Coordinates of C-alpha atoms and ligand atoms in Angstrom, one line a residue:
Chain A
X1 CA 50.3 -57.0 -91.1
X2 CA 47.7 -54.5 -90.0
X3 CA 49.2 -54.4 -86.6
X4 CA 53.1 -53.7 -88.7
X5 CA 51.1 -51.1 -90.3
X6 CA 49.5 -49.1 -87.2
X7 CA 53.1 -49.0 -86.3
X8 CA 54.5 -47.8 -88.8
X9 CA 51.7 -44.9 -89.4
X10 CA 52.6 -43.9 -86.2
X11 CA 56.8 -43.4 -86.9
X12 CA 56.1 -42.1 -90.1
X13 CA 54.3 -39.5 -88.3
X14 CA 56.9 -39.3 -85.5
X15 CA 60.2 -38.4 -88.5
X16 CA 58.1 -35.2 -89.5
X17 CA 57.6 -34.1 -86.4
X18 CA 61.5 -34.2 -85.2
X19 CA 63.9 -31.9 -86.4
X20 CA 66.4 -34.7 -87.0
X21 CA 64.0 -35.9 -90.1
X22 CA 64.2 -32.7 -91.9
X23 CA 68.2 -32.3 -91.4
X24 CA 69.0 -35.5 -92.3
X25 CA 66.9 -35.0 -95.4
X26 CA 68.1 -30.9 -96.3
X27 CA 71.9 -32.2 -95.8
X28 CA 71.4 -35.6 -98.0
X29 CA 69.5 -33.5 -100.8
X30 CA 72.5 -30.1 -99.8
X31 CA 75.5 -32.7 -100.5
X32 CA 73.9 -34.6 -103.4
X33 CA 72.8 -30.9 -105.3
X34 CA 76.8 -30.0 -104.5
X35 CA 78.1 -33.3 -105.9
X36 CA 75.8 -33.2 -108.8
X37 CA 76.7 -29.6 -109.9
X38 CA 80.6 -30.0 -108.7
X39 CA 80.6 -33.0 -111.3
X40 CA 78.4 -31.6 -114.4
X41 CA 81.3 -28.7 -114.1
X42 CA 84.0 -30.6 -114.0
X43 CA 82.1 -32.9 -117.3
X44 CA 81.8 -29.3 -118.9
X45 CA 84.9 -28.7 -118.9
X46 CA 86.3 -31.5 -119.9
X47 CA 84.1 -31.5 -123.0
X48 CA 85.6 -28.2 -123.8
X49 CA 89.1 -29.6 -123.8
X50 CA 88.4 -32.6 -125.9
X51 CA 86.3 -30.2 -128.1
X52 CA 89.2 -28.2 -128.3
X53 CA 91.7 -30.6 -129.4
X54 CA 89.2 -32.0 -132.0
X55 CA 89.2 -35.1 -130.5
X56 CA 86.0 -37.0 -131.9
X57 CA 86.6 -40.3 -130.6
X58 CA 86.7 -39.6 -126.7
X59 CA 84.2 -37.1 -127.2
X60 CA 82.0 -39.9 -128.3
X61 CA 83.0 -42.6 -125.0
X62 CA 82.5 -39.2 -123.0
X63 CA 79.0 -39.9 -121.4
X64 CA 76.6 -38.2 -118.4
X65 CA 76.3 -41.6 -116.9
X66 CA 79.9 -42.1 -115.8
X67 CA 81.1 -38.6 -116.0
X68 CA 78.4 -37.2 -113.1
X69 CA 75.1 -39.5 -112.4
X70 CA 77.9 -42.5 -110.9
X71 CA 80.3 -41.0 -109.2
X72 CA 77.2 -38.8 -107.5
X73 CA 75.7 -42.1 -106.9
X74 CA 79.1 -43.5 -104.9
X75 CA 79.2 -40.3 -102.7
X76 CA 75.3 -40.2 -101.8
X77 CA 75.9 -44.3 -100.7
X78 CA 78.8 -42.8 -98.1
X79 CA 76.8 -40.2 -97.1
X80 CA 74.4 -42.6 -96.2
X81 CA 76.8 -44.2 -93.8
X82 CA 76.5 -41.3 -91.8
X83 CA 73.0 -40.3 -92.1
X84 CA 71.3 -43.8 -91.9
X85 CA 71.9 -44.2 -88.6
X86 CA 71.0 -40.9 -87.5
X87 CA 67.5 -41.5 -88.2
X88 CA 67.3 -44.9 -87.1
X89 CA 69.0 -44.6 -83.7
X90 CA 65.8 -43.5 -81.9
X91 CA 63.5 -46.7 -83.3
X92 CA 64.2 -49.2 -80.2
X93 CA 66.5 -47.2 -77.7
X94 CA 64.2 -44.2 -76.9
X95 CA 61.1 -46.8 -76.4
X96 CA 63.4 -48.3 -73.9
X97 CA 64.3 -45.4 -72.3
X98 CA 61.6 -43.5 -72.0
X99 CA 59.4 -46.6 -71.1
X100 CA 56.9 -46.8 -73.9
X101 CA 58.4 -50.4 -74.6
X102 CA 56.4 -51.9 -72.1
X103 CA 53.3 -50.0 -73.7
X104 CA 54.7 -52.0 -77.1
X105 CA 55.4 -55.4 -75.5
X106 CA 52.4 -55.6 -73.6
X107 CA 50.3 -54.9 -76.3
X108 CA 48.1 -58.1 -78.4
X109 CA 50.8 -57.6 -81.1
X110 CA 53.9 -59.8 -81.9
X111 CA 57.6 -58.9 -81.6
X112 CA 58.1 -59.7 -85.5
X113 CA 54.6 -57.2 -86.6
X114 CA 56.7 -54.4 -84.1
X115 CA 60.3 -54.8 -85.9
X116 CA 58.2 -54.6 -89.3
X117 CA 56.8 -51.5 -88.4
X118 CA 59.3 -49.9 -87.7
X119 CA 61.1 -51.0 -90.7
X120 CA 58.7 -50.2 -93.4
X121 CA 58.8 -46.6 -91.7
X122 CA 62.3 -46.1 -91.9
X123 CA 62.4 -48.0 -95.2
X124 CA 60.0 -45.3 -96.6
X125 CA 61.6 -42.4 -95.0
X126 CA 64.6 -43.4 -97.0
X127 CA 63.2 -44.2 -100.2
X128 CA 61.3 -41.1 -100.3
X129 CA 64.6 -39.2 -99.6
X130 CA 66.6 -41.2 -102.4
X131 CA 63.2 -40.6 -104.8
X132 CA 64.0 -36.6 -104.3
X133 CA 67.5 -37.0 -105.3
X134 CA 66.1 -38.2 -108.6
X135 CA 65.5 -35.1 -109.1
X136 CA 69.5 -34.7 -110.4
X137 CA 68.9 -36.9 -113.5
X138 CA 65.8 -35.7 -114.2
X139 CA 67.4 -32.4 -114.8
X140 CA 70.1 -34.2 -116.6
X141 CA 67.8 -35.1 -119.5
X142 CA 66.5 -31.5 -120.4
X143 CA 70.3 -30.9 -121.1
X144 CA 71.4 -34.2 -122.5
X145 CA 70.8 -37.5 -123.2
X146 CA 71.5 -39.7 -120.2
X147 CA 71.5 -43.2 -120.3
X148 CA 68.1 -43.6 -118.4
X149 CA 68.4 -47.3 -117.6
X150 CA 71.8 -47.2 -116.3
X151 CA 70.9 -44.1 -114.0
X152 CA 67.9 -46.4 -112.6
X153 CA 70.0 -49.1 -112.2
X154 CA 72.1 -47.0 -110.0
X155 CA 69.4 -45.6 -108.0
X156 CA 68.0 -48.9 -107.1
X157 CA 71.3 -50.0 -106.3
X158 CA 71.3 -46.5 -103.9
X159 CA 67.8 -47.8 -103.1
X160 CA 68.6 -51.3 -101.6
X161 CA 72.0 -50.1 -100.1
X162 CA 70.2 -47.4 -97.9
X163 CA 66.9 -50.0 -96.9
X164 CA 69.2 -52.3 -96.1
X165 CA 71.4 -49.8 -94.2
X166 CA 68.1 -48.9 -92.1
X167 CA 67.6 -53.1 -91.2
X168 CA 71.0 -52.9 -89.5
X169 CA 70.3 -49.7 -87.6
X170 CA 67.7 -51.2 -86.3
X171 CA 69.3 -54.2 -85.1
X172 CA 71.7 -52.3 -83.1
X173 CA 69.2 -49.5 -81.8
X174 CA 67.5 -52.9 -80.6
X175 CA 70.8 -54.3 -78.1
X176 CA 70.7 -50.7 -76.2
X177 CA 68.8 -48.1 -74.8
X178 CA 71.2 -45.1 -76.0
X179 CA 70.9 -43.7 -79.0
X180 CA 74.6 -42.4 -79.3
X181 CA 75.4 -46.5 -78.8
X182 CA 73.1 -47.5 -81.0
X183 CA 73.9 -45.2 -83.8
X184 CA 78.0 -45.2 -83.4
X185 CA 77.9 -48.9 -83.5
X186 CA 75.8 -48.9 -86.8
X187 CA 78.3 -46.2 -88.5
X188 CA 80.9 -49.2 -87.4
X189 CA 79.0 -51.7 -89.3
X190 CA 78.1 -50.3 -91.7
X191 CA 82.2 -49.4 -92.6
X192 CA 82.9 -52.8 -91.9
X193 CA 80.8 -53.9 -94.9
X194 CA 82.7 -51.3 -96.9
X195 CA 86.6 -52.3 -95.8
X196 CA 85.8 -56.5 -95.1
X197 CA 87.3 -57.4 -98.5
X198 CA 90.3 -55.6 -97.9
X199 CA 92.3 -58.8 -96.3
X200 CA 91.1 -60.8 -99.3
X201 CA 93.8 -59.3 -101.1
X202 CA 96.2 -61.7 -99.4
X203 CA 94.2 -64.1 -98.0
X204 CA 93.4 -67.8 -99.0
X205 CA 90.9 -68.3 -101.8
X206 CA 88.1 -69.6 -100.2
X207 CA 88.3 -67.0 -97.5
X208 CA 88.8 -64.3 -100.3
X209 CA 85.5 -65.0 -101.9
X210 CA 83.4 -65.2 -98.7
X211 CA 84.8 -61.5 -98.0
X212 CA 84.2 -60.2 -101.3
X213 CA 80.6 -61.6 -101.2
X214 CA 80.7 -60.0 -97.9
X215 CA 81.8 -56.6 -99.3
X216 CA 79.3 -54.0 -99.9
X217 CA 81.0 -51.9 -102.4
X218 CA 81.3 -55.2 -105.2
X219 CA 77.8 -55.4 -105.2
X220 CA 76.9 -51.9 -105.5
X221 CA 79.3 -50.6 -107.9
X222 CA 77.8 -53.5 -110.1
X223 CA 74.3 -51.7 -109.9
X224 CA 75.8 -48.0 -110.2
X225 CA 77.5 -49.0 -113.7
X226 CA 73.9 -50.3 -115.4
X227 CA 73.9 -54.2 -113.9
X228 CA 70.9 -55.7 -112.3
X229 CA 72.2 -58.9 -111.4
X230 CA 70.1 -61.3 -109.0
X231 CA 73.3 -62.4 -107.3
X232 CA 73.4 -58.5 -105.9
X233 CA 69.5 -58.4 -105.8
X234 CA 69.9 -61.3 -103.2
X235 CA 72.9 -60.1 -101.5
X236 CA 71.0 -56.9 -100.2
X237 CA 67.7 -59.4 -99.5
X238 CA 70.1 -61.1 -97.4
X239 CA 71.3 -58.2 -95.8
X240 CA 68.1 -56.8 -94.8
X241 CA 66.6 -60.2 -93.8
X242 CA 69.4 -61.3 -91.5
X243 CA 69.4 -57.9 -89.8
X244 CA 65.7 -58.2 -89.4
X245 CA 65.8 -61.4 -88.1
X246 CA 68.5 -60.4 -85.3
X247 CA 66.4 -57.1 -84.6
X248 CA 63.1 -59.8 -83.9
X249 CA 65.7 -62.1 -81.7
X250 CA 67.1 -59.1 -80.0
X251 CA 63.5 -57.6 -79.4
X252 CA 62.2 -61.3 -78.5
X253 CA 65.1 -62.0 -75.6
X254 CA 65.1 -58.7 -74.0
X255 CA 61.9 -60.1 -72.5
X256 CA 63.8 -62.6 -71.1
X257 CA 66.5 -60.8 -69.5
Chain B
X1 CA 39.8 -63.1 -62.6
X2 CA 43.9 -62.9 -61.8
X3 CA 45.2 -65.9 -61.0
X4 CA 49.1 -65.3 -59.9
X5 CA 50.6 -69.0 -59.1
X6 CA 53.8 -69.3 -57.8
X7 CA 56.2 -66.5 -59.3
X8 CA 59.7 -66.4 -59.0
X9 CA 62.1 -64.6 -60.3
X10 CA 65.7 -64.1 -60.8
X11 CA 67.6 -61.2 -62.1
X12 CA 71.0 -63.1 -62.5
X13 CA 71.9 -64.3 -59.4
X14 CA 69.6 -61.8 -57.3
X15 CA 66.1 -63.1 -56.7
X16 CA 63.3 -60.6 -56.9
X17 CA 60.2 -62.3 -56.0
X18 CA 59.8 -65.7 -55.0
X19 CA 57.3 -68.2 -54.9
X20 CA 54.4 -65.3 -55.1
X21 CA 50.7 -66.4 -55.9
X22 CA 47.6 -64.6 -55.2
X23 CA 43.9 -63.8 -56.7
X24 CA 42.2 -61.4 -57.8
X25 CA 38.6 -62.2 -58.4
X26 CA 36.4 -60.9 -60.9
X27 CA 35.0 -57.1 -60.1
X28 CA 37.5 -56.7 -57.1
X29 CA 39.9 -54.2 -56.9
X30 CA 43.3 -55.3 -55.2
X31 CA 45.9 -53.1 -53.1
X32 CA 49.8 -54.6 -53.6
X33 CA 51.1 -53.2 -50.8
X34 CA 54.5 -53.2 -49.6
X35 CA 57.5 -51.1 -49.2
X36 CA 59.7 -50.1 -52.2
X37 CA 62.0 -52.6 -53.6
X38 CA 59.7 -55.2 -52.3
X39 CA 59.4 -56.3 -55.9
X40 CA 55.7 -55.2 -56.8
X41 CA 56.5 -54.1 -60.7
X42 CA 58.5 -57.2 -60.8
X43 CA 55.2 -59.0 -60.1
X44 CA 53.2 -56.9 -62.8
X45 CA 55.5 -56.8 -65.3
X46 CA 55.2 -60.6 -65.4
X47 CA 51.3 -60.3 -64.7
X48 CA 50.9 -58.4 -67.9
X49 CA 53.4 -60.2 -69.7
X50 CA 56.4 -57.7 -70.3
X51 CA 58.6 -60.4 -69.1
X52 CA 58.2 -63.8 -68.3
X53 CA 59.0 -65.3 -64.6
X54 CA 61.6 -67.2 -64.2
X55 CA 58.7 -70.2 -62.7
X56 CA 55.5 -70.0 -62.1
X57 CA 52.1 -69.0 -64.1
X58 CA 49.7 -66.2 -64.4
X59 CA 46.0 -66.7 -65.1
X60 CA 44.6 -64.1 -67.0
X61 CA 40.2 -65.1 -67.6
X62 CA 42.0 -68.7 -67.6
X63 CA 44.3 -67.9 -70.3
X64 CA 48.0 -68.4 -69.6
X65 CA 49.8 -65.4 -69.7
X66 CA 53.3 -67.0 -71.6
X67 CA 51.8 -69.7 -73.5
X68 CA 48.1 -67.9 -74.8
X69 CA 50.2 -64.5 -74.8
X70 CA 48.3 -62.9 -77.5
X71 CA 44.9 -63.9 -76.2
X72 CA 45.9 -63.1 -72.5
X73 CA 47.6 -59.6 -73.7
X74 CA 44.7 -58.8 -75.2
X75 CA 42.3 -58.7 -71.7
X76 CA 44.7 -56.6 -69.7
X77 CA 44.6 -52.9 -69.3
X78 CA 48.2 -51.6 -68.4
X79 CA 49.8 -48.3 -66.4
X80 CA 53.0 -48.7 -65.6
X81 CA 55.3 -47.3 -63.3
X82 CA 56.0 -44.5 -65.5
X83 CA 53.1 -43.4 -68.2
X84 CA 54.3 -44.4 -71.0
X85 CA 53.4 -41.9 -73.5
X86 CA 55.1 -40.7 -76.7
X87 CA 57.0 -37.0 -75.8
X88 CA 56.0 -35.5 -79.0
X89 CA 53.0 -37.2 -79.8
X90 CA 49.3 -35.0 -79.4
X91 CA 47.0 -36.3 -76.6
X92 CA 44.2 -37.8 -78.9
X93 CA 46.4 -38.8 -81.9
X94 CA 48.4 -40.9 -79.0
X95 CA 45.1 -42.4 -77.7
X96 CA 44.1 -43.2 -81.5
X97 CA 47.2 -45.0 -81.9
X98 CA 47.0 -47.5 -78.3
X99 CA 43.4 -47.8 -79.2
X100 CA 43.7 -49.3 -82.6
X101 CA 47.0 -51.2 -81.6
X102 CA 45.0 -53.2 -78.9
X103 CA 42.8 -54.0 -81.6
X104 CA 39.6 -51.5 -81.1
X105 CA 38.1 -51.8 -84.2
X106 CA 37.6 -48.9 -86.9
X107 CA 34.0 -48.2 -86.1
X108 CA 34.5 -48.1 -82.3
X109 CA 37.4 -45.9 -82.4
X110 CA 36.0 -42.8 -82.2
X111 CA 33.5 -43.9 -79.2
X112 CA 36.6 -45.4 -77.7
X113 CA 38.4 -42.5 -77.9
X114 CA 35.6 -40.5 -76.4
X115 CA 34.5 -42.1 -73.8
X116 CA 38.4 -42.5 -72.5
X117 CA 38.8 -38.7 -73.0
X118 CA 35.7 -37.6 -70.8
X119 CA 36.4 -40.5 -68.1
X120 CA 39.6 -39.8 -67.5
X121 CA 38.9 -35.6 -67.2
X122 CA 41.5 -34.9 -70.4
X123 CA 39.0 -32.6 -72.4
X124 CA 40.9 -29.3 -72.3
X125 CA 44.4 -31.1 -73.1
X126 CA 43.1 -33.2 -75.8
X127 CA 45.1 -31.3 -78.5
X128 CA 48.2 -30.6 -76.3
X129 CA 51.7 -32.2 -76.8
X130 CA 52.1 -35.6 -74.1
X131 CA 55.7 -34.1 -73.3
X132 CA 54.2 -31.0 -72.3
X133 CA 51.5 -32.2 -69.7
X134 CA 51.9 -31.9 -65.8
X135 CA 52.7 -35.1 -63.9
X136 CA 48.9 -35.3 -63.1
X137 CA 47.8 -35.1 -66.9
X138 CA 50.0 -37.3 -67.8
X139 CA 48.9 -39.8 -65.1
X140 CA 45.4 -39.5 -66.4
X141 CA 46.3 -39.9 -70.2
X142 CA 48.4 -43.3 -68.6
X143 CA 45.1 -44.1 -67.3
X144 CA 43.1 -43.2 -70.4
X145 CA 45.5 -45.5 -72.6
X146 CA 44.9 -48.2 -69.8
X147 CA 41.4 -48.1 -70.5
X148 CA 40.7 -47.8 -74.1
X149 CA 40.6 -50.9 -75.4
X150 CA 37.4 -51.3 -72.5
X151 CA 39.8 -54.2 -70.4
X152 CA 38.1 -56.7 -68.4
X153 CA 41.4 -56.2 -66.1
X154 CA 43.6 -53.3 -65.3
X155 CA 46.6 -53.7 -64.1
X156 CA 48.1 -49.9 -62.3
X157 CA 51.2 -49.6 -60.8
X158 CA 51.9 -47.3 -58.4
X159 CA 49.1 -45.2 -60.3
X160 CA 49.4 -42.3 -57.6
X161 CA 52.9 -42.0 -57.4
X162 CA 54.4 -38.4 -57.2
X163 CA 51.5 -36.6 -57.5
X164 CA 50.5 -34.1 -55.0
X165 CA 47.4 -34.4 -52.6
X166 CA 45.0 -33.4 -54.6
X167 CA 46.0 -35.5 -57.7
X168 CA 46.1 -38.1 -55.8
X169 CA 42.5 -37.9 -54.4
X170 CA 41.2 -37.2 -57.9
X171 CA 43.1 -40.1 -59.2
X172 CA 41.7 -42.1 -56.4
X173 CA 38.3 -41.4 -57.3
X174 CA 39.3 -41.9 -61.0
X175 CA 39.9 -45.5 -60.4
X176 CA 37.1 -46.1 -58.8
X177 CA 34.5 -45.1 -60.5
X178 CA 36.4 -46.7 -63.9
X179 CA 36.8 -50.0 -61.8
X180 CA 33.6 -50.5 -62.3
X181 CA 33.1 -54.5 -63.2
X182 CA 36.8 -54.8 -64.3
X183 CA 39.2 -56.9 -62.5
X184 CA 42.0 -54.3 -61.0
X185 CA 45.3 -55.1 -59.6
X186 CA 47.2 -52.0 -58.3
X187 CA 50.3 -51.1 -56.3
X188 CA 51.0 -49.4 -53.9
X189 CA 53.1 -48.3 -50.8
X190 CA 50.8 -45.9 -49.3
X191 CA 48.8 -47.9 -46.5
X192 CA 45.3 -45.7 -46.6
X193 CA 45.1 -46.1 -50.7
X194 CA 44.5 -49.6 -50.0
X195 CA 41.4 -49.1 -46.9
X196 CA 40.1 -46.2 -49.5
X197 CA 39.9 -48.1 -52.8
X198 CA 40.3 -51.9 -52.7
X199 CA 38.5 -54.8 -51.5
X200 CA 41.2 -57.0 -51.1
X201 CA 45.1 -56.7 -50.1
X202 CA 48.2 -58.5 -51.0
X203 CA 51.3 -57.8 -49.0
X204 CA 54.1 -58.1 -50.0
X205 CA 57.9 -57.9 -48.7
X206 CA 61.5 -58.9 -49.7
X207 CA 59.8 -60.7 -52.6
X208 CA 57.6 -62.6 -51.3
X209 CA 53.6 -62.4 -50.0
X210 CA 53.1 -62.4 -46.4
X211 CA 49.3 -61.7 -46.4
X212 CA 46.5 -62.2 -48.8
X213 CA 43.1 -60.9 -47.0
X214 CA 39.9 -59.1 -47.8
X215 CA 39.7 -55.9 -46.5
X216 CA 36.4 -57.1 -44.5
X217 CA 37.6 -59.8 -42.8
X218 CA 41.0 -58.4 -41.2
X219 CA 40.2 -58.5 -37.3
X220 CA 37.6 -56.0 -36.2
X221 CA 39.7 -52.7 -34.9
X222 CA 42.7 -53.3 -36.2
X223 CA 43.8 -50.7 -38.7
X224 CA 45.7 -52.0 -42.0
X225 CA 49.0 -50.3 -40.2
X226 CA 48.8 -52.7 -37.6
X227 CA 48.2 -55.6 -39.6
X228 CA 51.0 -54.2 -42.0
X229 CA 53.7 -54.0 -39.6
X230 CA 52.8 -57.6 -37.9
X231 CA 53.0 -59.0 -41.3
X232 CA 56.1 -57.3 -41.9
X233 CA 58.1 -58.0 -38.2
X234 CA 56.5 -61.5 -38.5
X235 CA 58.0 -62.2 -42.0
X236 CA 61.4 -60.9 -40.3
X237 CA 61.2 -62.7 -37.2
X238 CA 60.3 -66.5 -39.5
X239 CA 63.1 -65.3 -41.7
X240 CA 65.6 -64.9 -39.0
X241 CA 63.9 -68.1 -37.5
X242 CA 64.8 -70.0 -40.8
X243 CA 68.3 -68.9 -40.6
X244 CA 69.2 -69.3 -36.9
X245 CA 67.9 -73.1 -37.9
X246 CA 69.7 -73.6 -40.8
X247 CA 72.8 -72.5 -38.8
X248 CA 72.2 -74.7 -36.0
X249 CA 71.8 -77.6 -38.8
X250 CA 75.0 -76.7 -39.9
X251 CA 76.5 -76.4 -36.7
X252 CA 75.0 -79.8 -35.7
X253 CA 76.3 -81.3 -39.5
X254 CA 79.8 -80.2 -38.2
X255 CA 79.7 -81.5 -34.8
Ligands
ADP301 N1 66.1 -55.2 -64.3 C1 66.6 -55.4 -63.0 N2 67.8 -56.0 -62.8 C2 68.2 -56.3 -61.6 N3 67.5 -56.0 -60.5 C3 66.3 -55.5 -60.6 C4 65.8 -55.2 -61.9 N4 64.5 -54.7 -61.7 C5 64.3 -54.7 -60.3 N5 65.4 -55.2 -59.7 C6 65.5 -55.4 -58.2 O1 64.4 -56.2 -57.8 C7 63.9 -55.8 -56.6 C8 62.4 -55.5 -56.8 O2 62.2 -54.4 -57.6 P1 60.8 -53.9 -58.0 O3 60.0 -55.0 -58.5 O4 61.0 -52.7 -58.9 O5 60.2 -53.4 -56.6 P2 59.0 -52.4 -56.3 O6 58.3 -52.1 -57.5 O7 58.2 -53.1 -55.2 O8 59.7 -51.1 -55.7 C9 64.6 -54.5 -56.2 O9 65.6 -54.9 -55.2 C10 65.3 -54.1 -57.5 O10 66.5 -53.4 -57.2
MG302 MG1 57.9 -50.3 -58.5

C-alpha cells in the first residue's frame, strides 16, 4: 500500500506538469460549461412556451433534472470516451519506452502495488475533474430547485463510468509501448461497451441478456435518471477489477517475454 | 556476493546466453567484457531480476533472485543500459522518489539524498529538469539513483557508454571510489575499463563465458588484449571444432 502510494504521488505530480493534463481538463470543463448553458437555454425557452399557452400541468412534469443536469450528464460520459484515454495512454507505454520500466520492475515493490499506483493516480485525476463539473448544478440551485439526489446519483454514475474508463486504459497502455496504440485501442473499447447490446436486438435470449449486462449505457442511464442500484454499483466494480487484474497479468508476463 | 549459475536464455527460438555462471565475491568489482551483442544486458537484466532466465539461478547474499524476489531486489543497486530517469521530473524530486521506492526510510531520506547528490558530483543540477541534462549528468544521476538506497551490490551496465573521454575518466573514478565494500558487477566492451577498475573479469562471447579470472593472476606480461582475443579465437576455433564433429557424426550416421 505504501509502496502503491509512492507511486502514485509521483504521477499525480507527473499530470500537472504535462500540458496534456491541463487540456484534457480545460476541454472536459469547455464542452460541459457549453452543454450546460446550450441546455438551460433551450429549458428556458421551453418554459416560455408552455407558460405561454397556460399549460399548468407540463409546466409542473417540466424539471431541471431531466431537462439540463441528464442530458449534460450523457454528453460528459461520451466525452470521456475521448479524453480517458488521452491521459492514460502514457501510464505503461512511455515507462517502456523510455526505459524507466526496468527502474520500476527492478525495484522491492510488486507488479500489483505498481498497477495500483498508477490507478489511484489516474482514478483521482478524473474524479477531481468530474468534482469541477459539479460546479454546473451547484449553479443550478441558486436559480431553481434541482432535484439534488438525482443530480448525485448521476454524477456518481459519471464518477464510476470515468474510474472505470481509466482501469481499461490502463490495461491496454500495459500490452504496448506506444501511446497512439495504447490509447486508439482503448477509444475502441471503450465504444465497444457502448454498441455490444446492439445484436441483442435479434439475438437469442440468453445471449441478449449477457450483452445487455455487458452494455455500458443500461447501467449508466440507470444512475443518470436518480437509481443507485447494487446490480450497476457491481457492474462498474466488475469493470474496473477485471481490467485491473489483466493490467497486473499483462505487467506480470512482460517479464517473461 | 553474486552468484550467477547456469543461465540460459531464449528469446523465442534465438538463444541469447547459454549455460552462463560466474562469481562475484563480496567487495570485488567485476569487468563483463565482451563485444556487443554478446549478450551482457541479457545477463543483468536477469541478474537484477527484470526478467527471469529461461534456466538457471542467480544468487544474490544467498537469496534467489526469482523465488526470494523481493528480498533479493531489495540488495541490488541498478544502471541500466540507458539511465532511466523520468524526462520531466527535477533531479532531487526524482532521487526522492527511487529513494523512498527502494524502501529508504522517512528519516534517512534526506541523508540519503545527500550523500547520493555530493557523491555522484550533481550539486549545481540538483534543481534542473532530468530531460534537460547532458549525456554525462544524466549518467551520474543513473548512478546516483543506483546508489541511494546504500546497495550491498551494484549492478552497471555499460555505465561509460557514449560519453566522451573525459566523462568517462570521471565516471571511472566515480565508480571507484563508490565501490567501496559493495559488490559490483559492470559491463563493458572497452578492454582498459576492465585493467583500470576491476578485480576480476568475466568474458563473455556469442552468449556464453569463455573466461572467468582475477585480474592478478592472468599470466605475467600478457595484456588483457591478448588474453581477450585468445579467449575469443579459442571459443571460435572449439565452436567450429564442435561442428566439424557433429558433421562428421552425421556423415558417419549416414554411411
Ligand atoms: N528482447 C529481445 N528479443 C530478441 N532478441 C534480443 C532481445 N534482446 C536482445 N536480443 C538479442 O540477444 C543478443 C544479446 O543481446 P544483449 O544482451 O543486449 O547483448 P549486449 O548487451 O552484450 O550487447 C543480441 O543478439 C540481441 O540482438
Ligand atoms: Mg548491452
Amino acid at each position: 500500500m505504501k509502496n502503491s502510494l509512492i507511486i502514485a504521488g509521483k504521477e499525480l505530480a507527473a499530470f500537472f506538469v504535462q500540458p496534456v493534463a491541463y487540456v484534457v481538463m480545460s476541454v472536459f470543463l469547455l464542452l460541459g460549461g457549453f452543454f450546460f448553458f446550450a441546455l438551460l437555454r433551450r429549458f428556458d425557452l421551453v418554459l416560455q412556451i408552455y407558460a405561454a399557452m397556460q399549460n399548468p400541468q407540463v409546466l409542473e412534469h417540466l424539471n431541471l433534472n431531466s431537462w439540463v443536469i441528464e442530458p449534460m450528464l450523457h454528453n460528459l460520459s461520451i466525452v470521456l470516451v475521448i479524453l480517458v484515454p488521452a491521459i492514460t495512454m502514457r501510464s505503461f507505454a512511455e515507462e517502456k519506452r523510455t526505459g524507466t520500466y526496468e527502474l520500476l520492475l527492478t525495484a522491492p515493490i510488486r507488479t500489483g502495488e505498481i498497477v495500483a499506483g498508477k490507478f489511484i493516480a489516474a482514478a483521482l485525476f478524473v474524479l477531481i475533474m468530474i468534482g469541477l463539473a459539479a460546479m454546473f448544478p451547484l449553479i443550478l440551485i441558486l436559480f431553481g430547485n434541482p432535484e439534488i439526489g438525482v443530480a448525485f446519483s448521476g454524477y456518481l454514475g459519471l464518477s464510476f463510468l470515468a474510474v472505470g474508463f481509466v482501469a481499461v486504459g490502463l490495461f491496454t497502455s500495459s500490452v504496448t509501448q506506444n501511446q497512439i496504440i495504447a490509447a486508439i485501442s482503448c477509444f475502441g473499447v471503450l465504444l465497444m461497451l457502448y454498441v455490444i447490446s446492439w445484436p441483442a436486438e435479434s439475438g437469442g435470449a440468453a445471449f441478449a441478456g449477457l450483452l445487455r449486462y455487458i452494455s455500458l449505457p443500461e447501467h449508466f442511464s440507470r444512475m443518470v435518471s436518480g437509481i443507485i442500484d447494487t446490480k450497476d454499483i457491481v457492474y462498474f466494480l466488475s469493470l474496473i477489477f477485471v481490467a485491473l487484474f489483466l493490467t497486473q497479468r499483462s505487467v506480470e508476463s512482460a517479464r517473461w517475454r | 556476493m553474486i552468484e550467477v549459475r547456469n543461465l540460459t536464455k531464449l528469446y523465442g527460438e534465438f538463444v541469447a546466453i547459454r549455460d552462463v555462471s560466474f562469481t562475484a565475491e563480496n567487495g570485488s568489482i567485476l569487468g563483463f567484457l565482451g563485444p556487443n551483442g554478446a549478450g551482457k544486458t541479457t545477463t543483468m537484466r536477469i541478474i537484477t531480476g527484470f526478467m527471469p532466465a529461461t534456466s538457471g539461478t542467480v544468487l544474490i547474499d544467498g537469496l534467489d533472485i526469482f523465488t526470494q524476489s523481493l528480498e533479493a531486489r531489495r540488495k541490488i543497486g541498478y544502471l541500466p543500459e540507458n539511465p532511466p530517469l523520468y524526462a520531466d521530473m527535477r533531479v532531487d524530486a526524482y532521487l526522492r522518489f527511487v529513494a523512498r521506492l527502494r524502501g529508504v526510510p522517512r528519516s534517512k531520506l534526506a541523508d540519503a539524498l545527500d550523500h547520493a547528490i555530493t557523491v555522484c558530483g550533481l550539486e549545481n543540477v540538483s534543481h534542473r529538469i532530468c530531460g534537460q541534462l547532458s549525456k554525462g549528468y544524466r549518467q551520474r544521476v543513473g548512478l546516483a539513483q543506483a546508489l541511494i538506497h546504500d546497495p550491498p551490490v551494484l549492478v552497471m551496465d555499460e555505465p561509460t557508454i557514449g560519453l566522451d573521454p573525459r566523462q568517462i575518466h570521471e565516471i571511472r573514478g566515480l565508480i571507484k571510489t563508490l565501490s567501496g565494500s559493495r559488490t559490483v558487477v559492470l559491463s563493458t566492451h572497452i578492454l582498459p575499463e576492465v585493467s583500470q577498475i576491476c578485480d576480476k573479469v568475466v568474458i563473455i562471447a556469442d552468449g556464453h563465458v569463455v573466461l572467468e579470472e582475477k585480474l592478478a593472476a592472468l599470466p605475467e606480461g600478457s595484456s588483457l588484449e591478448d588474453v581477450f582475443l585468445k579467449a575469443i579465437t579459442k571459443e571460435r576455433h572449439d565452436l567450429e571444432q564442435a561442428r566439424e564433429e557433429t558433421l562428421e557424426e552425421v556423415d558417419a550416421g549416414r554411411g
